[in-house]
PDB file of C-alpha atoms in Angstrom:
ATOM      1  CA  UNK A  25       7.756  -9.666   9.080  1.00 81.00           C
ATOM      2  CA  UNK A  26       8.809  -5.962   8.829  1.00 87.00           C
ATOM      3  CA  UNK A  27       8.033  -3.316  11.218  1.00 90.00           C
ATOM      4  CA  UNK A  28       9.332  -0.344  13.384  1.00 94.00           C
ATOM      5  CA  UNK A  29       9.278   0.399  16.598  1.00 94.00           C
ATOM      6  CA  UNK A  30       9.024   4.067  17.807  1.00 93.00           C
ATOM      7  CA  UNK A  31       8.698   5.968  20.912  1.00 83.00           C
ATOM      8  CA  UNK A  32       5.390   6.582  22.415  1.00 82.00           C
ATOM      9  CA  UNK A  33       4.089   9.791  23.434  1.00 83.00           C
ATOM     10  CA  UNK A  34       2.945  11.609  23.914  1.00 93.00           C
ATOM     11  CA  UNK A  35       6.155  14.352  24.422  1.00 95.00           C
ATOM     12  CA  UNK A  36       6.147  17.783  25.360  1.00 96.00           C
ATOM     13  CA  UNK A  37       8.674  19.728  25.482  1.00 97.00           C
ATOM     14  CA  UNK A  38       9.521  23.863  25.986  1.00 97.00           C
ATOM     15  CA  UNK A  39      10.450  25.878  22.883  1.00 97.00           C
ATOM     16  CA  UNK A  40      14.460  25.535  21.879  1.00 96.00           C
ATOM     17  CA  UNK A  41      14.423  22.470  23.998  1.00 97.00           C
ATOM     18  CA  UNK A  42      16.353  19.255  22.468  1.00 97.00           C
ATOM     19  CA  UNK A  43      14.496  16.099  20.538  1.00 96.00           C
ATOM     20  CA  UNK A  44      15.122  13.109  20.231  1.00 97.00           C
ATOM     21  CA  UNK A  45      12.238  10.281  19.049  1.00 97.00           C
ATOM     22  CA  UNK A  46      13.610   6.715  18.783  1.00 96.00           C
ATOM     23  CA  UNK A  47      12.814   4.812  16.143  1.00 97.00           C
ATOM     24  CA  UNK A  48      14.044   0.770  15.669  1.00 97.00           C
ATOM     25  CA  UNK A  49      12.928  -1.465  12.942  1.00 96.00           C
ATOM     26  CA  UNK A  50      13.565  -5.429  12.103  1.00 94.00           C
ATOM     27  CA  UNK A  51      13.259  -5.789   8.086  1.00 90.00           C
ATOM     28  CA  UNK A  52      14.821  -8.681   6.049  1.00 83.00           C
ATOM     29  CA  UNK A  53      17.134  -6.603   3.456  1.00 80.00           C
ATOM     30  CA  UNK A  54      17.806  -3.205   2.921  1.00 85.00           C
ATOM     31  CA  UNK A  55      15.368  -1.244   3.510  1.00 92.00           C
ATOM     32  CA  UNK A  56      14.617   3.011   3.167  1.00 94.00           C
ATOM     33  CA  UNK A  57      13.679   4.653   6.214  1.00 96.00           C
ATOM     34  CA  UNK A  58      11.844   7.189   6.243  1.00 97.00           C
ATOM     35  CA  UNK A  59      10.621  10.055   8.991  1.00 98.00           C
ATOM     36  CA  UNK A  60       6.967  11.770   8.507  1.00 97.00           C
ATOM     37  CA  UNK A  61       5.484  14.509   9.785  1.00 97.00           C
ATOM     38  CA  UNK A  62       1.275  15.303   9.883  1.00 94.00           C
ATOM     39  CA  UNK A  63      -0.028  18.256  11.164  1.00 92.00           C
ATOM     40  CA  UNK A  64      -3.227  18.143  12.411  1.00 88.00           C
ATOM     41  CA  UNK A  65      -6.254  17.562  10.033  1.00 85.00           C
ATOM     42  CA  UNK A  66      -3.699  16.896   7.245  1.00 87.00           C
ATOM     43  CA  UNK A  67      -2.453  14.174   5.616  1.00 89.00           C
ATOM     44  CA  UNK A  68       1.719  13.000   6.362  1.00 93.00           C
ATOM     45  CA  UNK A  69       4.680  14.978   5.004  1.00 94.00           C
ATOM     46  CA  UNK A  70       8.055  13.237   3.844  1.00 96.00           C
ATOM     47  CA  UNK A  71      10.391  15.333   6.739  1.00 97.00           C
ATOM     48  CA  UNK A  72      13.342  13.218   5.960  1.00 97.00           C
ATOM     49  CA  UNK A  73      15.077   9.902   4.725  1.00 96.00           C
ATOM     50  CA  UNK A  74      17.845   8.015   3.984  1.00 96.00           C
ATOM     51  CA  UNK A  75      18.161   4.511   1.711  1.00 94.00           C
ATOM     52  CA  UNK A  76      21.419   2.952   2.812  1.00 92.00           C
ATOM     53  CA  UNK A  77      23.261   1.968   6.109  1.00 93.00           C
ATOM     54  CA  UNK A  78      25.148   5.353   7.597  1.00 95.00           C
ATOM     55  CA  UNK A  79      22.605   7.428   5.271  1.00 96.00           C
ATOM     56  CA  UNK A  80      21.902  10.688   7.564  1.00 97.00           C
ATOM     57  CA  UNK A  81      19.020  12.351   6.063  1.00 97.00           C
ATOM     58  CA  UNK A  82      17.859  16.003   7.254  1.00 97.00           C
ATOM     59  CA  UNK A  83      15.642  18.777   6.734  1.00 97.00           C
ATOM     60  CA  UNK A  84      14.199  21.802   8.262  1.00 95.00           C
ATOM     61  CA  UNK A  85      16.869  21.482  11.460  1.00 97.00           C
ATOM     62  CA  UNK A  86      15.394  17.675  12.215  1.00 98.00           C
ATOM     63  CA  UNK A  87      17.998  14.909  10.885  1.00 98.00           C
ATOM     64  CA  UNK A  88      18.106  11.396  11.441  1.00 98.00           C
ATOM     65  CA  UNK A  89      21.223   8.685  10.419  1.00 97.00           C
ATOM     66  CA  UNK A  90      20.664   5.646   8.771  1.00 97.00           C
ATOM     67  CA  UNK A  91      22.087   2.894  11.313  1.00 96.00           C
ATOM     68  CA  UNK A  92      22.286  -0.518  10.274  1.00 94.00           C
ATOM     69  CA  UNK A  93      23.913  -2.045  13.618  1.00 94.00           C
ATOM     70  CA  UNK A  94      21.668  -0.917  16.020  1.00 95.00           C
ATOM     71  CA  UNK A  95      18.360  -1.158  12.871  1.00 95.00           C
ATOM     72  CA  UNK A  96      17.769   2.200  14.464  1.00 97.00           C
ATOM     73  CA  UNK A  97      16.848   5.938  12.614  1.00 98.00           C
ATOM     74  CA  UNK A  98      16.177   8.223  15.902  1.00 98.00           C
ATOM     75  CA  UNK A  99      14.671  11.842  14.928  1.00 98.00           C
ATOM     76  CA  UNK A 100      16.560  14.552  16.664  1.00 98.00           C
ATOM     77  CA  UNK A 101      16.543  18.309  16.285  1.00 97.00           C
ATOM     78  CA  UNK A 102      18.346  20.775  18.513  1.00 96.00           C
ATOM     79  CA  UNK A 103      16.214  23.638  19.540  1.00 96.00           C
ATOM     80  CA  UNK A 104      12.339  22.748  18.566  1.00 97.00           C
ATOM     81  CA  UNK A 105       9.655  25.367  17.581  1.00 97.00           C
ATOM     82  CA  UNK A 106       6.171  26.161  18.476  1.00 96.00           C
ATOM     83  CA  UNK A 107       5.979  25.190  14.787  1.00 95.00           C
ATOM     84  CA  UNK A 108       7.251  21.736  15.215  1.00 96.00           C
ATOM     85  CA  UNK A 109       4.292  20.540  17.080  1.00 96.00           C
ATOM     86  CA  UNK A 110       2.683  17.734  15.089  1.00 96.00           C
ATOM     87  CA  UNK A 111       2.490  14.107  15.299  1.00 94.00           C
ATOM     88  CA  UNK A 112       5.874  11.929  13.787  1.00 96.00           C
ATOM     89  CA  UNK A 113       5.872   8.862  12.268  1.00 95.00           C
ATOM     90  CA  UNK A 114       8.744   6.782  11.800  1.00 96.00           C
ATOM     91  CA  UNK A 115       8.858   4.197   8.348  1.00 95.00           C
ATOM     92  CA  UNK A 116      10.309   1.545   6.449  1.00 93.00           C
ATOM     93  CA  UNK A 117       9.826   0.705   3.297  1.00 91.00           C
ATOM     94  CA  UNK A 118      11.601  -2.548   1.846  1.00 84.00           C
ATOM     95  CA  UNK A 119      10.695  -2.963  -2.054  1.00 76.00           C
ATOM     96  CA  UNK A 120       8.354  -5.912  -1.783  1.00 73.00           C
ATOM     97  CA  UNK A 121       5.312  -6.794  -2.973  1.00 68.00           C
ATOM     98  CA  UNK A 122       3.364  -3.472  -3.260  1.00 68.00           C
ATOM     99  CA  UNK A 123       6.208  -1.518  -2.081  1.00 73.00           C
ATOM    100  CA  UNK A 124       4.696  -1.471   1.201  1.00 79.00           C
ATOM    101  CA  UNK A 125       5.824   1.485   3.781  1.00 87.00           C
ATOM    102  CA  UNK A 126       5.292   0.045   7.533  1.00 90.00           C
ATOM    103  CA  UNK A 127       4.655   2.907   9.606  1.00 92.00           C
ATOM    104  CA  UNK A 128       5.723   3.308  13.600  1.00 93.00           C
ATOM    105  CA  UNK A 129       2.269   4.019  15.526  1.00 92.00           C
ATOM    106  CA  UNK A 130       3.087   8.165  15.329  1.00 93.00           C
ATOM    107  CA  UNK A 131       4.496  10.475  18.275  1.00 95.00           C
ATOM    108  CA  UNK A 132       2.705  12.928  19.421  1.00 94.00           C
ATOM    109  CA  UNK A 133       4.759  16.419  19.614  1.00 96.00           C
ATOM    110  CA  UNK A 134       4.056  19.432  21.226  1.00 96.00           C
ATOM    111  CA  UNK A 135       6.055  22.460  21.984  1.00 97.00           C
ATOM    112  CA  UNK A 136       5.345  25.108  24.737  1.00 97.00           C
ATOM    113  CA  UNK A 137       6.164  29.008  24.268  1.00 94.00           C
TER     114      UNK A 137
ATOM    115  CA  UNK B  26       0.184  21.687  -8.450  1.00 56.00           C
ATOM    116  CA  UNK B  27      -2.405  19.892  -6.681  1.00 71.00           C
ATOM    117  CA  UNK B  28      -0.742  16.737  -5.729  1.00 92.00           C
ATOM    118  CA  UNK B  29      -2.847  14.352  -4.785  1.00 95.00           C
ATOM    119  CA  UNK B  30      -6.591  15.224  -3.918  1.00 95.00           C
ATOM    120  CA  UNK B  31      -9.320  13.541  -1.882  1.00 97.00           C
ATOM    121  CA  UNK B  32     -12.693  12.890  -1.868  1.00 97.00           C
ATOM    122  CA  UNK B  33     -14.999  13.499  -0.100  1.00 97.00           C
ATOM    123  CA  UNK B  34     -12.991  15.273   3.086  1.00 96.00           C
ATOM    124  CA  UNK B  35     -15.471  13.554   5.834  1.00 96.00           C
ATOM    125  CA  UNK B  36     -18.446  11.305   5.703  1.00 96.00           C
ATOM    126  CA  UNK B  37     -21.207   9.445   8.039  1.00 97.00           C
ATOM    127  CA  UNK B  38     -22.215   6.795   6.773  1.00 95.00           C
ATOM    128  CA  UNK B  39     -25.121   4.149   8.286  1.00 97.00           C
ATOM    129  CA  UNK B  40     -23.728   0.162   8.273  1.00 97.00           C
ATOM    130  CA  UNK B  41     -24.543  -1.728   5.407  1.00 97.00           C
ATOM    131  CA  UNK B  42     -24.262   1.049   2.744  1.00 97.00           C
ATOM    132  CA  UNK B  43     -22.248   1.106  -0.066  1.00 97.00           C
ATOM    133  CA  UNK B  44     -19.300   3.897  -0.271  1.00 97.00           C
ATOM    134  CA  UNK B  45     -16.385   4.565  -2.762  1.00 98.00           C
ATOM    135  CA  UNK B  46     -13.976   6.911  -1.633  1.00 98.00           C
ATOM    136  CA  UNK B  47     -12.035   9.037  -4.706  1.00 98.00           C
ATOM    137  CA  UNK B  48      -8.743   9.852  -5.227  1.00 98.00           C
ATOM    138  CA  UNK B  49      -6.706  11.428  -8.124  1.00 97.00           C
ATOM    139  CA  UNK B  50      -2.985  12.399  -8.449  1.00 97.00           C
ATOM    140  CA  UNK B  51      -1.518  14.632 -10.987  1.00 95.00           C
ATOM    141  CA  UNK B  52       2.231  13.661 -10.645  1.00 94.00           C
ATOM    142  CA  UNK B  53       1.372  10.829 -13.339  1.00 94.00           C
ATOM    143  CA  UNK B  54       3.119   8.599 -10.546  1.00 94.00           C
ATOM    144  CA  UNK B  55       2.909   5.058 -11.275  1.00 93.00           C
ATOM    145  CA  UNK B  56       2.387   3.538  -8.119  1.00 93.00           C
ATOM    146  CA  UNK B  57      -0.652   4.569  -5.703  1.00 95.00           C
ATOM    147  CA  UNK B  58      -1.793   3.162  -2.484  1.00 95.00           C
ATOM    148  CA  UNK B  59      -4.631   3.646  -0.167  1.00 97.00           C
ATOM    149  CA  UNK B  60      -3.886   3.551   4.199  1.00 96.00           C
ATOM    150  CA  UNK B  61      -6.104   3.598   6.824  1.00 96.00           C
ATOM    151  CA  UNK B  62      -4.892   5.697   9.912  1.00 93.00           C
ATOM    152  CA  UNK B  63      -6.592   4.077  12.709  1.00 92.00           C
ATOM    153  CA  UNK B  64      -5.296   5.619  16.883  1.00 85.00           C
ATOM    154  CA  UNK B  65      -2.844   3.177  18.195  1.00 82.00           C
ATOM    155  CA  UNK B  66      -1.712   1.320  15.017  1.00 85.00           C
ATOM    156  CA  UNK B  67       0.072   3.636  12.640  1.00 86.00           C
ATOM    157  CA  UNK B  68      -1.189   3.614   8.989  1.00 91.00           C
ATOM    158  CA  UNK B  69      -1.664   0.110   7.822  1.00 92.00           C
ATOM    159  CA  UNK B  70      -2.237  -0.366   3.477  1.00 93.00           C
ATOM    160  CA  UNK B  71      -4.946  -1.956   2.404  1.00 96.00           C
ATOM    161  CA  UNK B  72      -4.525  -2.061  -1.719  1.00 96.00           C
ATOM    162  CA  UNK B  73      -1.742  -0.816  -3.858  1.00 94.00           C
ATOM    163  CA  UNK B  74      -1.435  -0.257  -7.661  1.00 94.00           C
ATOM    164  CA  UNK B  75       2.203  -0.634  -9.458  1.00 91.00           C
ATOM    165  CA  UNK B  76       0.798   0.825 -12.615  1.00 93.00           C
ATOM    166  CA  UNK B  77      -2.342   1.387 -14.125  1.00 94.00           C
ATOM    167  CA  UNK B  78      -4.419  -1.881 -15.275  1.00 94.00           C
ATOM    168  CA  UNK B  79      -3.141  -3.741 -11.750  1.00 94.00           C
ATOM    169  CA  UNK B  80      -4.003  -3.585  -8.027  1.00 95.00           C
ATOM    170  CA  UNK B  81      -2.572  -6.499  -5.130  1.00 93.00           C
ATOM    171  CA  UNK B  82      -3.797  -6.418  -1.793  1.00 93.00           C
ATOM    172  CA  UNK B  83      -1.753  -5.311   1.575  1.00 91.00           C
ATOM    173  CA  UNK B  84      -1.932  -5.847   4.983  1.00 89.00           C
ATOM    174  CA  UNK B  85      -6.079  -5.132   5.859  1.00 94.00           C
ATOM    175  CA  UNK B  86      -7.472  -5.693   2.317  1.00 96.00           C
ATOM    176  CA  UNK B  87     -11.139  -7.657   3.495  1.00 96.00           C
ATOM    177  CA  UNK B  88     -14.298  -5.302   2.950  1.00 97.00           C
ATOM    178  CA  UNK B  89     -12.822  -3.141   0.774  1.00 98.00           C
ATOM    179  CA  UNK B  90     -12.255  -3.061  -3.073  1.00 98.00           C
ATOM    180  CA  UNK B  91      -9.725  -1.123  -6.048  1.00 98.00           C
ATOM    181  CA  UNK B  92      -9.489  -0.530  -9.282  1.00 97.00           C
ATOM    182  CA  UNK B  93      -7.212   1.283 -11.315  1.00 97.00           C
ATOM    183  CA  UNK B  94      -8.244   2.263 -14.780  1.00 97.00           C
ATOM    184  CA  UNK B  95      -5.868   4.909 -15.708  1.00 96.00           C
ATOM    185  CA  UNK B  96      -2.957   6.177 -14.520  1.00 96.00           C
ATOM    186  CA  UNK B  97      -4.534   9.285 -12.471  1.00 97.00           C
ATOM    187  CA  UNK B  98      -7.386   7.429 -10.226  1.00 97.00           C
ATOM    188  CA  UNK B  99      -7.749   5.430  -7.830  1.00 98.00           C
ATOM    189  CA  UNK B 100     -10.721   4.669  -6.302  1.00 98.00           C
ATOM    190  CA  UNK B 101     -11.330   2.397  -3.055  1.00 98.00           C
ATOM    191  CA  UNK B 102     -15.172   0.998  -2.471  1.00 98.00           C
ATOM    192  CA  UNK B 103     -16.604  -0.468   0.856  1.00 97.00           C
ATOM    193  CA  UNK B 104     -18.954  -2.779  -0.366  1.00 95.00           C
ATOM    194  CA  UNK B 105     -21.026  -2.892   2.465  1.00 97.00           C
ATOM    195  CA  UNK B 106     -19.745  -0.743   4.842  1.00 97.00           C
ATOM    196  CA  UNK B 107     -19.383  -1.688   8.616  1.00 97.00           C
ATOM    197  CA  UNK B 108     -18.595   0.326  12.293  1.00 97.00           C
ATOM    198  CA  UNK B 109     -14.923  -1.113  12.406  1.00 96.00           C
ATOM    199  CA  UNK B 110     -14.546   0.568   8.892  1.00 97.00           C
ATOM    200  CA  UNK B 111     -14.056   4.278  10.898  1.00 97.00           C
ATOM    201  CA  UNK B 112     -11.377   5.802   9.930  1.00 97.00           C
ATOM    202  CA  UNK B 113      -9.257   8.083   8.293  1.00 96.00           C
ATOM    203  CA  UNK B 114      -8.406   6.799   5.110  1.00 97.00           C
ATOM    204  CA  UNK B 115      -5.008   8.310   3.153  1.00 96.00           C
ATOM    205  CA  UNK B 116      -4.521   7.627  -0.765  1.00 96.00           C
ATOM    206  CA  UNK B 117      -0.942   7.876  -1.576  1.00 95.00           C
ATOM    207  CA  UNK B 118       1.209   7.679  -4.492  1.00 95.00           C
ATOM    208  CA  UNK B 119       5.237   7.295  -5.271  1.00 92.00           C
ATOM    209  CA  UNK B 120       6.772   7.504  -9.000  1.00 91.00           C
ATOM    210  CA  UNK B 121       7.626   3.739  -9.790  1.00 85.00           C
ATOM    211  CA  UNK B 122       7.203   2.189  -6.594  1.00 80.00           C
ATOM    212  CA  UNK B 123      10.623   1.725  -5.696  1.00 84.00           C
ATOM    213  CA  UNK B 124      12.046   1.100  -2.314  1.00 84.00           C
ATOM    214  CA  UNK B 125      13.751   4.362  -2.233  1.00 86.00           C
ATOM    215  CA  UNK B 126      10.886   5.993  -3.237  1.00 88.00           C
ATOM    216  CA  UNK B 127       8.941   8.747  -1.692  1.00 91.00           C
ATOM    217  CA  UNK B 128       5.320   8.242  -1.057  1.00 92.00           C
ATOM    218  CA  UNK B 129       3.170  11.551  -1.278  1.00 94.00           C
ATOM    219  CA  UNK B 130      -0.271  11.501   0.684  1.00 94.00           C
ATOM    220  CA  UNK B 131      -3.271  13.044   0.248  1.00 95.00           C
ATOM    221  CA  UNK B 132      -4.846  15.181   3.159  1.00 93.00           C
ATOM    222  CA  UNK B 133      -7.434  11.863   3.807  1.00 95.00           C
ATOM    223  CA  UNK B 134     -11.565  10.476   4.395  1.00 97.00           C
ATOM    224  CA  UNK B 135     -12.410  11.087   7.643  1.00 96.00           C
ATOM    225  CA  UNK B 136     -15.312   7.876   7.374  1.00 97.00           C
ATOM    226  CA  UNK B 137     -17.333   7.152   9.994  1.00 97.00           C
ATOM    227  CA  UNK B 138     -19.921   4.069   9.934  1.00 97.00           C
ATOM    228  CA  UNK B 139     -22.766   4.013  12.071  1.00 96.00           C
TER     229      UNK B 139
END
């Protein structure tokens, strides 16, 4: 069946430091992959996505690319905030019955002044 | 715009009692869904709705019930709650759901069962 794969945390990292959370997945078809972003005591935020192979989706200085060869969708951003801290979850979502988004187990993020 | 809201934000509850956790969304989306967030394993869906008058189970649907009378609501019941129902629980919804469709979350049910 579907499901992704992502990096286990948890990471920290200094302010303006470089990210990058890997993210695989194994789905049958073409499926959207999506990045999330929940800060704590909230519920998830779409950060970013892409629907087709070589997609790059980005937002708010994080992007990831779509990458059908390697069924990978790795979150990077170049110089990460105090602001950025919050946990990441990596997702698929593949159009069949229910629509149903598999979600990556979540990375835990936190940036250091 | 309030998106999608939650109720109630956290709840004890003892084993055995019955609990039905709201949720509404104002996007007049077609498509909701309701996630438990458990430490460890993600989010994992345990009912959707395509449209209003249907619901299908997902991947953890046992102990837990849907219904989906209009287009706005969506409630989820525990029956007869038990401990390994603790959780957060997330309602979400997406416009037609569509595999390139966004699904928007609610901030959650922090449920514990005692």
């Amino acid at each position: 069946g579907d499901s992704v794969t992502q990096m286990e945390g948890p990471v920290t990292l200094s302010e303006e430091a470089f990210l990058t959370i890997n993210c695989t997945y194994t789905a049958t078809g073409y499926p959207s992959l999506f990045w999330y972003v929940q800060y704590p005591g909230e519920g998830l935020q779409l950060l970013l996505k892409a629907t087709k192979a070589d997609d790059k989706g980005s937002n708010k200085g994080f992007e990831a690319t779509y990458r059908k060869e390697t069924t990978s969708f790795h979150l990077e951003k170049g110089s990460v905030q105090v602001s950025d801290s919050a946990v990441y979850f990596c997702a698929l979502s593949d159009g069949g019955t229910g629509n149903q988004f598999y979600f990556g187990t979540g990375t835990s993020l936190t940036v250091i002044p | 715009i309030a998106g999608i809201t939650q109720a109630p934000t956290s709840q004890i509850l003892a084993a055995g009692r019955r609990m039905t956790l709201r949720c509404t969304q104002d996007m007049r989306h077609n498509a909701m869904y309701w996630y438990r967030q458990d430490l460890g394993l993600g989010l994992r869906l345990i009912h959707y709705s395509n449209t209003a008058g249907t619901t299908g189970k997902g991947e953890v649907p046992d102990g837990y019930s849907v219904s989906r009378a209009n287009t706005d609501d969506f409630p989820l019941t525990l029956a007869s709650a038990v401990p390994s129902q603790t959780s957060v629980y997330f309602c979400a919804s997406s416009d037609q759901g569509a595999r390139t469709d966004t699904q928007y979350f609610g901030p959650g049910t922090r449920l514990t069962v005692l």
